[in-house]
mmCIF file of C-alpha atoms in Angstrom:
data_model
loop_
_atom_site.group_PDB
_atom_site.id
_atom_site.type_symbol
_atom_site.label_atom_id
_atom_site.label_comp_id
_atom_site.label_asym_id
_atom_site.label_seq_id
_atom_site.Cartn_x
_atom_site.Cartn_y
_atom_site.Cartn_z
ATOM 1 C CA UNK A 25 105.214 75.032 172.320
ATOM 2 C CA UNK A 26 103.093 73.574 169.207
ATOM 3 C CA UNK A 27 103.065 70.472 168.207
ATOM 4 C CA UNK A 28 101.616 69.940 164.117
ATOM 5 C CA UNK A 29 100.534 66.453 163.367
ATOM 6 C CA UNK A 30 100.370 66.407 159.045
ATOM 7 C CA UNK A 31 98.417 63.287 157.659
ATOM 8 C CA UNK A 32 98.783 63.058 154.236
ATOM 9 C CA UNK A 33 95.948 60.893 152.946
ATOM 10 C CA UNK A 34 96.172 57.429 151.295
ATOM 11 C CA UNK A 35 100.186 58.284 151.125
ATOM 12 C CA UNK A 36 101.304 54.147 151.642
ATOM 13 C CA UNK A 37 100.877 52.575 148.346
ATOM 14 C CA UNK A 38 102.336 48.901 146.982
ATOM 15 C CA UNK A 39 105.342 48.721 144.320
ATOM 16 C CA UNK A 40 103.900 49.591 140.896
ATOM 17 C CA UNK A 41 104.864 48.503 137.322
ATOM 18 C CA UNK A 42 104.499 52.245 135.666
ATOM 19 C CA UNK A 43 107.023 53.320 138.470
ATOM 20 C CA UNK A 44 109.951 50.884 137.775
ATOM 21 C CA UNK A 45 108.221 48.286 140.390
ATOM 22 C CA UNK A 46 108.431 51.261 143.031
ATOM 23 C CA UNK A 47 105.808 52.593 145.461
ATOM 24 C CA UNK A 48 104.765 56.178 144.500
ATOM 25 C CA UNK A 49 106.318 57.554 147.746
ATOM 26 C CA UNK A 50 110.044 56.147 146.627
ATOM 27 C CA UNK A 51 109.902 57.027 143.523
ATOM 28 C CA UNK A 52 109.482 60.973 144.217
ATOM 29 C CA UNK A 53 112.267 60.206 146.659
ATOM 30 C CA UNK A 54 110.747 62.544 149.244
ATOM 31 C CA UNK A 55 114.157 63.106 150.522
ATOM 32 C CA UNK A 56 112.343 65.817 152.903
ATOM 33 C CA UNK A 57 110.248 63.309 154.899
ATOM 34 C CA UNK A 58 113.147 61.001 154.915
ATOM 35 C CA UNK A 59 115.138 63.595 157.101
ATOM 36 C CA UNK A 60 112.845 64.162 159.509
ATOM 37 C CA UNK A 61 113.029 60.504 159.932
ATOM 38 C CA UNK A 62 116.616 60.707 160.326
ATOM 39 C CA UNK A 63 116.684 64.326 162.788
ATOM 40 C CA UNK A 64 114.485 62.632 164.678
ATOM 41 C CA UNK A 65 112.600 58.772 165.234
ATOM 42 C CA UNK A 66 110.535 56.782 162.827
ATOM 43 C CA UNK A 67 108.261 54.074 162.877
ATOM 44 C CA UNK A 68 104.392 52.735 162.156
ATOM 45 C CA UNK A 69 101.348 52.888 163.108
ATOM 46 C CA UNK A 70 98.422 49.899 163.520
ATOM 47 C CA UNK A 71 95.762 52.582 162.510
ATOM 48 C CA UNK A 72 92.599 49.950 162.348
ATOM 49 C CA UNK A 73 89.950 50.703 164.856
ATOM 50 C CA UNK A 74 88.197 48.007 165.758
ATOM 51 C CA UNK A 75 84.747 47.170 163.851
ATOM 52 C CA UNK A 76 85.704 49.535 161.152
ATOM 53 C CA UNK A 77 86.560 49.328 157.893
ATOM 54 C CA UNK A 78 89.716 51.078 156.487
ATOM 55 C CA UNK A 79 88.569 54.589 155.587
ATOM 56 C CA UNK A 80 89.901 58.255 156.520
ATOM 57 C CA UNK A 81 87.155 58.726 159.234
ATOM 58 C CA UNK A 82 87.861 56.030 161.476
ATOM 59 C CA UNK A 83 91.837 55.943 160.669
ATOM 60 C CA UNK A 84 91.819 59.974 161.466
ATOM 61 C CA UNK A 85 89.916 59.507 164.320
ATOM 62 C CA UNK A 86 92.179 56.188 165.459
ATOM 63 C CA UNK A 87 95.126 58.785 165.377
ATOM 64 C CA UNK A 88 93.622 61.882 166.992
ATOM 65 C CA UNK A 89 93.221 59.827 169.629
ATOM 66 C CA UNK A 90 89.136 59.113 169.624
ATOM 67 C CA UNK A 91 88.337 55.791 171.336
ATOM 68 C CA UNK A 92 86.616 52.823 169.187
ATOM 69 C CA UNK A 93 83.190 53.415 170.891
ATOM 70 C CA UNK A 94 83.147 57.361 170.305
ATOM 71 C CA UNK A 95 83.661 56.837 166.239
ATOM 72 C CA UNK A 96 80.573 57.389 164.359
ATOM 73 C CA UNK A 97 79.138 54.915 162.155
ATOM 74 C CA UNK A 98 79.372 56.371 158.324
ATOM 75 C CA UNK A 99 80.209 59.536 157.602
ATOM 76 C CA UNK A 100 78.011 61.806 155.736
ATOM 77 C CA UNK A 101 76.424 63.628 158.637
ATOM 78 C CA UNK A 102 79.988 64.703 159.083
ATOM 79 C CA UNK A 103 80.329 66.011 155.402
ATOM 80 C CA UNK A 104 76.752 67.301 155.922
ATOM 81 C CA UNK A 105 78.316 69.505 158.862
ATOM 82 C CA UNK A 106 81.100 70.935 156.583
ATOM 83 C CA UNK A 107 78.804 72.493 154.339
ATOM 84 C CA UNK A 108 77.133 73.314 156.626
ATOM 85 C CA UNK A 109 73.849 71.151 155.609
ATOM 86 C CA UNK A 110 71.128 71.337 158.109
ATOM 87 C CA UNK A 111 69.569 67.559 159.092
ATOM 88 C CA UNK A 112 67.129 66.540 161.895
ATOM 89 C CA UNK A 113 67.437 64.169 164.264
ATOM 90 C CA UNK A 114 65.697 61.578 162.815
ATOM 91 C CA UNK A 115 67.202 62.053 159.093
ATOM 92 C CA UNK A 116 68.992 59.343 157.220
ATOM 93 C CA UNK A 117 71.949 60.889 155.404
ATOM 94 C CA UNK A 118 74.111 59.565 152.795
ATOM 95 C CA UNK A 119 77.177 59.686 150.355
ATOM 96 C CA UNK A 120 76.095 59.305 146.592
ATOM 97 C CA UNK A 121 79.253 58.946 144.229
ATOM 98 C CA UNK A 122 79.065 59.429 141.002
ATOM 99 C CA UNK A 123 80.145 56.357 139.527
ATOM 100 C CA UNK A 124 81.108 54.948 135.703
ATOM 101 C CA UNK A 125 79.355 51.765 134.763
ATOM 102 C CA UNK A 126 80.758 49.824 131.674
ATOM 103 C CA UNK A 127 79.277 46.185 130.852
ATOM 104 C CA UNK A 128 77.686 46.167 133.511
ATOM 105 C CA UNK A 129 80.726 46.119 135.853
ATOM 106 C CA UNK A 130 81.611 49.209 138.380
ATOM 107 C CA UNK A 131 84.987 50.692 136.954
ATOM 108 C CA UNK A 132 85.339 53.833 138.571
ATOM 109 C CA UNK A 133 83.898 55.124 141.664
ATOM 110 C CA UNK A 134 85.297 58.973 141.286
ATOM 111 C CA UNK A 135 84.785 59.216 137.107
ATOM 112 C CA UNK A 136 88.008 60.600 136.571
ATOM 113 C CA UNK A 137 87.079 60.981 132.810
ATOM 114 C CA UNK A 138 84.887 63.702 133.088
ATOM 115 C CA UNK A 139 85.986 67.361 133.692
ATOM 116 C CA UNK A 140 84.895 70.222 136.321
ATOM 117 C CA UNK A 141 82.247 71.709 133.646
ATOM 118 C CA UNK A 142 80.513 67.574 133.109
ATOM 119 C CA UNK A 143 80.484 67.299 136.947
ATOM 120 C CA UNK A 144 78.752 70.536 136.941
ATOM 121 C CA UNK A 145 76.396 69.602 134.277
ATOM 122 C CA UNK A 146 75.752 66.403 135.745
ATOM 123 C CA UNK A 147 74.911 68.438 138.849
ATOM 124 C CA UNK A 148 72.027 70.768 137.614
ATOM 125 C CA UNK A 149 70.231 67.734 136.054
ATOM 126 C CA UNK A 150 70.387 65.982 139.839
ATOM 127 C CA UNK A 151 68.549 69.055 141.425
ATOM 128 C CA UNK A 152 64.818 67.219 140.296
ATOM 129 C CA UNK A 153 66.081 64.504 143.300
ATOM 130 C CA UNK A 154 65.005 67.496 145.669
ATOM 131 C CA UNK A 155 61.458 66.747 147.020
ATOM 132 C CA UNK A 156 59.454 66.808 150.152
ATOM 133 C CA UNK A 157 61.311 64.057 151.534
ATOM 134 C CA UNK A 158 64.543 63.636 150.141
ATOM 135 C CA UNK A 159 67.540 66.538 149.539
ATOM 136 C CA UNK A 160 70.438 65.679 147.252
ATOM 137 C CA UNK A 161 73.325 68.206 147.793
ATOM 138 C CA UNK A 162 76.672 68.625 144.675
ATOM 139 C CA UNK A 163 79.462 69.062 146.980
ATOM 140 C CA UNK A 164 81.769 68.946 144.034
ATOM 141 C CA UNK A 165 83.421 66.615 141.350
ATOM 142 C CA UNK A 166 81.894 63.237 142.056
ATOM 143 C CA UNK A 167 81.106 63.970 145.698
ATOM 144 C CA UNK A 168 77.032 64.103 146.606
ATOM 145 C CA UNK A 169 75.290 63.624 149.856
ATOM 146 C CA UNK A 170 71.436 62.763 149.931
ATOM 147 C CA UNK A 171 69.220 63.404 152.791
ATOM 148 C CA UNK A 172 66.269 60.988 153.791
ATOM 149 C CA UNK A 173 63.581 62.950 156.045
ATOM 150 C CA UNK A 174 62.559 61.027 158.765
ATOM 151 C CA UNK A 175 64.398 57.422 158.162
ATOM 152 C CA UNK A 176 66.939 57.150 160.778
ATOM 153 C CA UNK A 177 65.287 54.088 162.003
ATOM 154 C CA UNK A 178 66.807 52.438 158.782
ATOM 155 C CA UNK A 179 70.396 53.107 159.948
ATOM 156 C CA UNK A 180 70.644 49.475 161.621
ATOM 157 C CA UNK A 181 69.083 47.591 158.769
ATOM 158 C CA UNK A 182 70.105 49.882 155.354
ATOM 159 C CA UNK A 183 73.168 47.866 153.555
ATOM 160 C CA UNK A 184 75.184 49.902 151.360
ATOM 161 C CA UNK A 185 78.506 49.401 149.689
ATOM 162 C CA UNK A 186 81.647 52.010 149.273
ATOM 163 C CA UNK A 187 81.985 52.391 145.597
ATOM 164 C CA UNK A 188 85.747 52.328 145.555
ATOM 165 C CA UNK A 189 86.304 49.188 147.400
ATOM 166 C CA UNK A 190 83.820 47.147 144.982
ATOM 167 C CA UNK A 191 85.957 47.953 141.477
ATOM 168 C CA UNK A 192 85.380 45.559 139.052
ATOM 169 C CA UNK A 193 82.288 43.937 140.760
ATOM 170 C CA UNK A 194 78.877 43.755 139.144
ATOM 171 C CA UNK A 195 76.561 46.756 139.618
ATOM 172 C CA UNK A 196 73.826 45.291 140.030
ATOM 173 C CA UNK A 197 75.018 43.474 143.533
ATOM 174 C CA UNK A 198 75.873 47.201 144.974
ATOM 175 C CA UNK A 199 72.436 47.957 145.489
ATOM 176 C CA UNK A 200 71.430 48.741 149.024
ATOM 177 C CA UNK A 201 69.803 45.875 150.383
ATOM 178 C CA UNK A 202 67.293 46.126 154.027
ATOM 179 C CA UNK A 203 63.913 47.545 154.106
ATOM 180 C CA UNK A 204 61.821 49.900 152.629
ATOM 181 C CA UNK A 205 64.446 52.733 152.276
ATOM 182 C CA UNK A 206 66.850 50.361 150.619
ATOM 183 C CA UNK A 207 63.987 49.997 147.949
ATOM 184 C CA UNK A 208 63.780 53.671 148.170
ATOM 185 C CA UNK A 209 67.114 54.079 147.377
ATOM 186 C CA UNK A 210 67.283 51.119 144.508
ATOM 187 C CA UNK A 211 64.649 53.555 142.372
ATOM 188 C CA UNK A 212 67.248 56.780 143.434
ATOM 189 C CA UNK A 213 70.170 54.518 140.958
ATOM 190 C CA UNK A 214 67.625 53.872 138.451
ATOM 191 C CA UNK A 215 66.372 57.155 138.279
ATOM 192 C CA UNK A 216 69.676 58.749 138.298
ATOM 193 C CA UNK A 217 70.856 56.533 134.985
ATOM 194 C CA UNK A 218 67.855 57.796 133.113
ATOM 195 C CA UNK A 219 68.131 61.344 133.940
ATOM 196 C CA UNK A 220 72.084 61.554 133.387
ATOM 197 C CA UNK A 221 72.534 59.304 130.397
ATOM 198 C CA UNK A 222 71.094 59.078 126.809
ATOM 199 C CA UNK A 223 69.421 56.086 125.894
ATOM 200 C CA UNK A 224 72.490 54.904 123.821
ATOM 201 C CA UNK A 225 74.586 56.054 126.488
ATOM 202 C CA UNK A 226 73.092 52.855 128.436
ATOM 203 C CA UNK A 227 73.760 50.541 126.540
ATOM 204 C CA UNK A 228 77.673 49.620 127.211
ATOM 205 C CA UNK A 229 79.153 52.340 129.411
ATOM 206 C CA UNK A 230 77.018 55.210 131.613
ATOM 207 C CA UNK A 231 77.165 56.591 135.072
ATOM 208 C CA UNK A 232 74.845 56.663 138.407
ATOM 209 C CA UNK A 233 74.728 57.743 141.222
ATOM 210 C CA UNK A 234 75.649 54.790 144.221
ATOM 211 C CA UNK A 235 74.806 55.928 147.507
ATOM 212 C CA UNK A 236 76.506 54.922 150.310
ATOM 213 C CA UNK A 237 78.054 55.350 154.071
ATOM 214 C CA UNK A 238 75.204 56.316 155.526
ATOM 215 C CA UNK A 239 74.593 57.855 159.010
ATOM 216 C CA UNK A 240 72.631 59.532 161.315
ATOM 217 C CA UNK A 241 73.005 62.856 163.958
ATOM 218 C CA UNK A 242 76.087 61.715 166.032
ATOM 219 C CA UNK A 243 78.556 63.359 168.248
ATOM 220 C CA UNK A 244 81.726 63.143 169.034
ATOM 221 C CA UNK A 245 84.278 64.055 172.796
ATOM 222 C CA UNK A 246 85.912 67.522 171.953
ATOM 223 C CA UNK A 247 89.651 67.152 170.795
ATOM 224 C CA UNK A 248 90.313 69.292 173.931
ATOM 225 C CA UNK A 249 88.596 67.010 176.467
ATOM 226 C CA UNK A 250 90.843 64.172 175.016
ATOM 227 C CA UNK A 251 94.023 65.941 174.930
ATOM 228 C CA UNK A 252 93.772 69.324 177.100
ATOM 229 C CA UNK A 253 94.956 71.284 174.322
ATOM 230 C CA UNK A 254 93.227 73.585 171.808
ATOM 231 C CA UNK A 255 93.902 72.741 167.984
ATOM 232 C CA UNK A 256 93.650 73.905 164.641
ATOM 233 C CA UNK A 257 93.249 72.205 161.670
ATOM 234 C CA UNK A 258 94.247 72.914 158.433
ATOM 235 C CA UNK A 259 92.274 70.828 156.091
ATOM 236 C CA UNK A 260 89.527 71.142 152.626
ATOM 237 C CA UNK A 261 88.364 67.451 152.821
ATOM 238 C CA UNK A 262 84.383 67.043 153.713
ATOM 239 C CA UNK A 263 84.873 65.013 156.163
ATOM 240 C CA UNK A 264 87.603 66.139 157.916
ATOM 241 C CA UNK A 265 86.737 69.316 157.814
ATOM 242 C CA UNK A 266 83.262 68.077 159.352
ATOM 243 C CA UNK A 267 84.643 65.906 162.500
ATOM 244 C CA UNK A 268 87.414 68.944 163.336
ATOM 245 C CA UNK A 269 84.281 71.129 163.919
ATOM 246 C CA UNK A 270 82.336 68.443 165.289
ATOM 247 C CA UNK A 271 85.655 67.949 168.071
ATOM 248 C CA UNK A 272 85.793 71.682 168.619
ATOM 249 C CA UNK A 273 88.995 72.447 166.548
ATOM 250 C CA UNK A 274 89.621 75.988 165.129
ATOM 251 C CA UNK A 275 88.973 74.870 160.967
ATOM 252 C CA UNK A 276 89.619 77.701 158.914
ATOM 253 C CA UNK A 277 88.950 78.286 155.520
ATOM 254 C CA UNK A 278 92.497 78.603 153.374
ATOM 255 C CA UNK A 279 91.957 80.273 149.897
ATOM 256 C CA UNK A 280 93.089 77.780 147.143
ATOM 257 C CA UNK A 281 92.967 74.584 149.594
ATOM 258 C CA UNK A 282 90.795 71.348 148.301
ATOM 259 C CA UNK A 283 90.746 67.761 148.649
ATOM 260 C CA UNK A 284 92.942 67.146 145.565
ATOM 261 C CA UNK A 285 96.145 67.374 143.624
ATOM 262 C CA UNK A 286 95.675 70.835 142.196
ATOM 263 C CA UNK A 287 94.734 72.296 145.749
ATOM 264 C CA UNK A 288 97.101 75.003 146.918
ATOM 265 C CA UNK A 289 99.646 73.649 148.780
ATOM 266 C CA UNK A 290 101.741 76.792 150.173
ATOM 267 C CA UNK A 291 98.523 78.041 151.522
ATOM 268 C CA UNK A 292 98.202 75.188 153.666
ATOM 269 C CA UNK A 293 101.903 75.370 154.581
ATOM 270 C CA UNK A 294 101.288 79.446 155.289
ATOM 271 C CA UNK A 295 98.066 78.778 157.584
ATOM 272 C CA UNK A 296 100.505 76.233 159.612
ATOM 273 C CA UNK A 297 103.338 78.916 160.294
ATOM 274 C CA UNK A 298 100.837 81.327 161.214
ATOM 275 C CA UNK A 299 99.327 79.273 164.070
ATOM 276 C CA UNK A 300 102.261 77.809 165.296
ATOM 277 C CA UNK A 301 102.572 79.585 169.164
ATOM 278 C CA UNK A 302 98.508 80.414 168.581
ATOM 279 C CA UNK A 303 97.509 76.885 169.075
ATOM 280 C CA UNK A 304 98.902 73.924 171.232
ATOM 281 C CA UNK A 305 98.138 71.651 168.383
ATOM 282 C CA UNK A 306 97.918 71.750 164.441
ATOM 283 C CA UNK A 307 96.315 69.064 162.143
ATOM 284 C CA UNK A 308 97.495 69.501 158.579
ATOM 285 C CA UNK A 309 95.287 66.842 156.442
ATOM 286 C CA UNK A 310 96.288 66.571 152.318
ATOM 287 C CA UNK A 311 93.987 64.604 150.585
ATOM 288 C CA UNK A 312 94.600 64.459 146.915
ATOM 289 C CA UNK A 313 96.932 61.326 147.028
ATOM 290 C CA UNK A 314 94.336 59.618 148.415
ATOM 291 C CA UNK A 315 92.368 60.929 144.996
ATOM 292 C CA UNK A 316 95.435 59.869 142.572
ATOM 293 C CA UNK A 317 95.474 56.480 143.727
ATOM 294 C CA UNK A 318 91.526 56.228 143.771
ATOM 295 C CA UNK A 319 91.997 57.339 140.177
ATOM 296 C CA UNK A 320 94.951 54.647 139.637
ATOM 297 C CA UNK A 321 97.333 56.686 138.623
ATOM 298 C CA UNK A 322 100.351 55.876 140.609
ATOM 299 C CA UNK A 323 102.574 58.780 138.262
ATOM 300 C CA UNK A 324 99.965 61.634 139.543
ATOM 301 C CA UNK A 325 100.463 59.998 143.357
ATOM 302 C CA UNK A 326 104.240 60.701 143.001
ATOM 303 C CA UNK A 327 104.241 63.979 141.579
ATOM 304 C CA UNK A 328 101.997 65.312 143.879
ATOM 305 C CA UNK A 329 103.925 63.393 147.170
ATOM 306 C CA UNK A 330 107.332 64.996 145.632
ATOM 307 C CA UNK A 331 105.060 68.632 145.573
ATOM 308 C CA UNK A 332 104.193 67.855 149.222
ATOM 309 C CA UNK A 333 107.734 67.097 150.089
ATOM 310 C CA UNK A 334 109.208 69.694 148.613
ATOM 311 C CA UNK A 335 106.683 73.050 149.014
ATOM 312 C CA UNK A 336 105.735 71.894 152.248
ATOM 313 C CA UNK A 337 107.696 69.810 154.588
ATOM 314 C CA UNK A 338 111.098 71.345 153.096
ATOM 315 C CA UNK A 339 110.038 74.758 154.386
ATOM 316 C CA UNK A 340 108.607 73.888 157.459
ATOM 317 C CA UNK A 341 111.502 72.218 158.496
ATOM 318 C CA UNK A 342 113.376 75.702 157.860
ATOM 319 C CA UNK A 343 110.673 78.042 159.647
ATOM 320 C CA UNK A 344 109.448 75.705 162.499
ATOM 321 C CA UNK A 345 110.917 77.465 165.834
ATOM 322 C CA UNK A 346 113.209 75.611 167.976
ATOM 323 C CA UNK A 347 111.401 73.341 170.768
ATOM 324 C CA UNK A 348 108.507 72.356 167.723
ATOM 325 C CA UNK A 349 106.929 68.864 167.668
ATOM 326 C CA UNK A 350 106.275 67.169 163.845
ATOM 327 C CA UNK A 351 104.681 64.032 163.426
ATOM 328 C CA UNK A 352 103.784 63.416 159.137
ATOM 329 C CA UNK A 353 101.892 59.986 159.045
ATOM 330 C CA UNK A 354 99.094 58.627 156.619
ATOM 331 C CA UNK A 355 96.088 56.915 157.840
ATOM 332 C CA UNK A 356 95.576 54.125 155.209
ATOM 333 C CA UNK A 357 96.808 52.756 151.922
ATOM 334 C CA UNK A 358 95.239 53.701 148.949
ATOM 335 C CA UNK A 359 96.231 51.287 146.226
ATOM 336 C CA UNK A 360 96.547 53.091 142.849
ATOM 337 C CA UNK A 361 96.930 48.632 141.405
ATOM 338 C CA UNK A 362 93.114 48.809 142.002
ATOM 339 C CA UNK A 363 91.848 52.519 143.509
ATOM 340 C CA UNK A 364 91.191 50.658 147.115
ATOM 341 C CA UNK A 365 92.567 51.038 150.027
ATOM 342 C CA UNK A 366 94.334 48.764 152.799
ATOM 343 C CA UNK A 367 95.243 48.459 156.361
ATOM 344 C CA UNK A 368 99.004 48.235 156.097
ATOM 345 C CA UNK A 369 101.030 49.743 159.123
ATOM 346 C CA UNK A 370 101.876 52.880 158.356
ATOM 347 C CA UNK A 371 105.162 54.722 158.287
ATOM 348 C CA UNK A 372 106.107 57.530 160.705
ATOM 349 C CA UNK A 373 108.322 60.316 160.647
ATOM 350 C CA UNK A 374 108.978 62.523 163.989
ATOM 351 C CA UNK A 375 110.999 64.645 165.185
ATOM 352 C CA UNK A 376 111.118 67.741 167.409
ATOM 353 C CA UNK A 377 113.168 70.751 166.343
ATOM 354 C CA UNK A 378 116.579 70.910 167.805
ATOM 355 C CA UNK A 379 116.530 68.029 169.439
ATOM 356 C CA UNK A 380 118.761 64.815 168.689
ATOM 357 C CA UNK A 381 117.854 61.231 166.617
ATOM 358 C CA UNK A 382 116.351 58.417 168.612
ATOM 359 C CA UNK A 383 116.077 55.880 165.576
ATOM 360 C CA UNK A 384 113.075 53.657 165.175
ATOM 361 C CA UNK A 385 110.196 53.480 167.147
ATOM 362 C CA UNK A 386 108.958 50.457 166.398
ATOM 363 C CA UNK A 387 105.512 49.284 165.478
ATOM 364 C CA UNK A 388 103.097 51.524 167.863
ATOM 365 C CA UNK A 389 99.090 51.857 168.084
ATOM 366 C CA UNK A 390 98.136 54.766 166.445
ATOM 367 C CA UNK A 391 95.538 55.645 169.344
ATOM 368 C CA UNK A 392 98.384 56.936 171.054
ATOM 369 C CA UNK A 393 99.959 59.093 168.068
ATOM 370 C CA UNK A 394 99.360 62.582 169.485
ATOM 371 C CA UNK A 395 101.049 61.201 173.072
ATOM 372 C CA UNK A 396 104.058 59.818 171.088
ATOM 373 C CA UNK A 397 104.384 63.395 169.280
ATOM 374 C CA UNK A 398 103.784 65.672 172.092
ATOM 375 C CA UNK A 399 106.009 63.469 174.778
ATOM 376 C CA UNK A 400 109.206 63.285 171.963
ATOM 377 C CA UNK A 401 112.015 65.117 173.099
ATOM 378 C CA UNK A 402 114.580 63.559 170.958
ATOM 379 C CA UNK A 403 116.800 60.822 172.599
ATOM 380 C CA UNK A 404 114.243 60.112 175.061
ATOM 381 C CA UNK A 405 110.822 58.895 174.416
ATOM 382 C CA UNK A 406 108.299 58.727 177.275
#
């Protein structure tokens, strides 16, 4: 028997004015989700580990079950390991954003105004970052990661800040801040602004490149040791992609599938049916709500949570055998008001094919998601 946990990324959003004062998720009435919730329980999820900010890496981790002390601390050596990036053991590595400055003021931390061929652009001209001791890697769109050689050591004094929770703030005060690296790293921005912009570009409005989340070599328990299952996931986003390997899951590579609205949903939904009774577990992660909202545009959130609703969980509910555990959660709240997220509790729907309704579930940890899901047997909850 399988049981599939799909997290839909940054799904939970706040009422918005350009939907009629509704969250994204009512307004594309994702009557799909909403029956699951009714065949079977609902609830939320407390999905804040402990020390952590809100972000996808420890919020995934929270509901996969990985303890507080085994989550890594930033997440780029997990992205690194998705693309397969080799890094020593004593290498600093971080995320670099490209990021849109205007009046001196951050306003976007993904540069939703520029299109695949500027990002690509943008790209080649970064390549002169490569030297003897630093790598800088275009993982796509606005996504970077740079490597330090040899500066792990700054990892407990390097201050950085995540471009898309400082919106609005002054550039200048996102610097990284500790040490000799930091300083390193302060030259990186300016560098980047001279190399990507034209001198009149500078003036009022330009882009740069923010590093930030940095980390070192880590590791983390296998999802098997935690759970005594094998697993697959099903999943295009860096740095999911990067802790499913790092945990031992089965992460295949699905033709069409990336970490935004135009990736290609019924291949996920096809890689799902076709390892359901080859795995004891599936992890389906979407990712591009998460992106909409980061973008603040609440309209693209719904359309693409109505496309999820309706070319994936509407056929899965139809081609799931009997006896099949579902659990669709998100793991934070990505505000499309101001591109951030937030630690709201977070709605659950569950159910377990053929089974009967239990209702609501009540507020639970979301530590013990995959136990809730894979003890469910409808009318009884153990």
């Amino acid at each position: 028997m399988t049981d599939i946990m799909i997290i839909i990324d940054g799904m939970v959003d706040h009422p918005c004015a350009q939907l009629n004062h509704m969250t994204p998720f009512d307004y594309a009435d994702c009557k799909n989700m909403k029956a699951i919730g009714q065949m079977g329980a609902t609830g939320t999820f407390s999905v804040k580990a402990e020390g952590f900010p809100i972000e996808s890496l420890p919020c995934i981790l929270t509901l996969l079950g990985v303890p507080p002390i085994a989550i890594p601390n930033g997440r780029a050596y997990l992205e690194a390991l998705s693309q397969r990036i080799p890094m020593a053991q004593d290498d600093l590595i971080l995320r670099c954003n490209l990021v849109r400055v205007e009046n001196e003021l951050l306003v976007s931390s993904c540069c939703e105004d520029l299109d695949a061929d500027a990002f690509d652009r943008i790209a080649k001209v970064t390549e002169k970052f490569n030297s003897n001791n630093m790598t800088f890697c275009h993982m796509g769109s606005y996504k970077n990661l740079l490597t330090i050689k040899h500066a792990s050591s700054a990892i407990t004094t390097l201050q950085c800040f995540a471009p898309h929770e400082h919106i609005g703030k002054p550039f200048a005060q996102l610097y990284p801040r500790g040490g000799q690296v930091a300083g390193e790293l302060c030259a990186f921005i300016e560098e980047s602004i001279q190399i990507i912009n034209s001198a009149d570009d500078q003036k009022d409005r330009y882009y740069a490149l923010l590093p930030w989340g940095q980390s070192i070599r880590q590791t983390l328990p296998s999802f098997e040791s935690l759970h005594h299952k094998n697993a697959v996931s099903i999943c295009a986003t860096e740095i999911v992609r990067g802790f499913s390997l790092a945990m031992g899951m089965q992460t295949p590579i699905i033709d069409g599938a990336n970490a935004d609205t135009d990736t290609n949903l019924a291949s996920k939904r096809n890689a799902v049916i076709e390892y359901i009774d080859k795995a004891d577990f599936i992890l389906l992660h979407i990712n591009g709500a998460d992106e909409a909202a980061h973008r603040r545009d609440p309209s693209e959130k719904a359309s693409f949570l109505k496309e999820i609703d309706e070319t994936v969980i509407a056929p899965l509910i139809k081609e799931l055998p009997v006896g099949t555990g579902l659990l669709i959660c998100s793991d934070h709240s990505t505000l499309s008001e101001y591109g951030s997220h937030a630690g709201d509790p977070q709605p659950f729907y569950l159910f377990r094919k053929g089974a009967s309704p239990l209702g609501n579930l009540g507020e639970r940890n979301g530590y013990d998601a995959i136990s809730i899901l894979t003890k469910y047997q409808g009318g009884y909850h153990g």
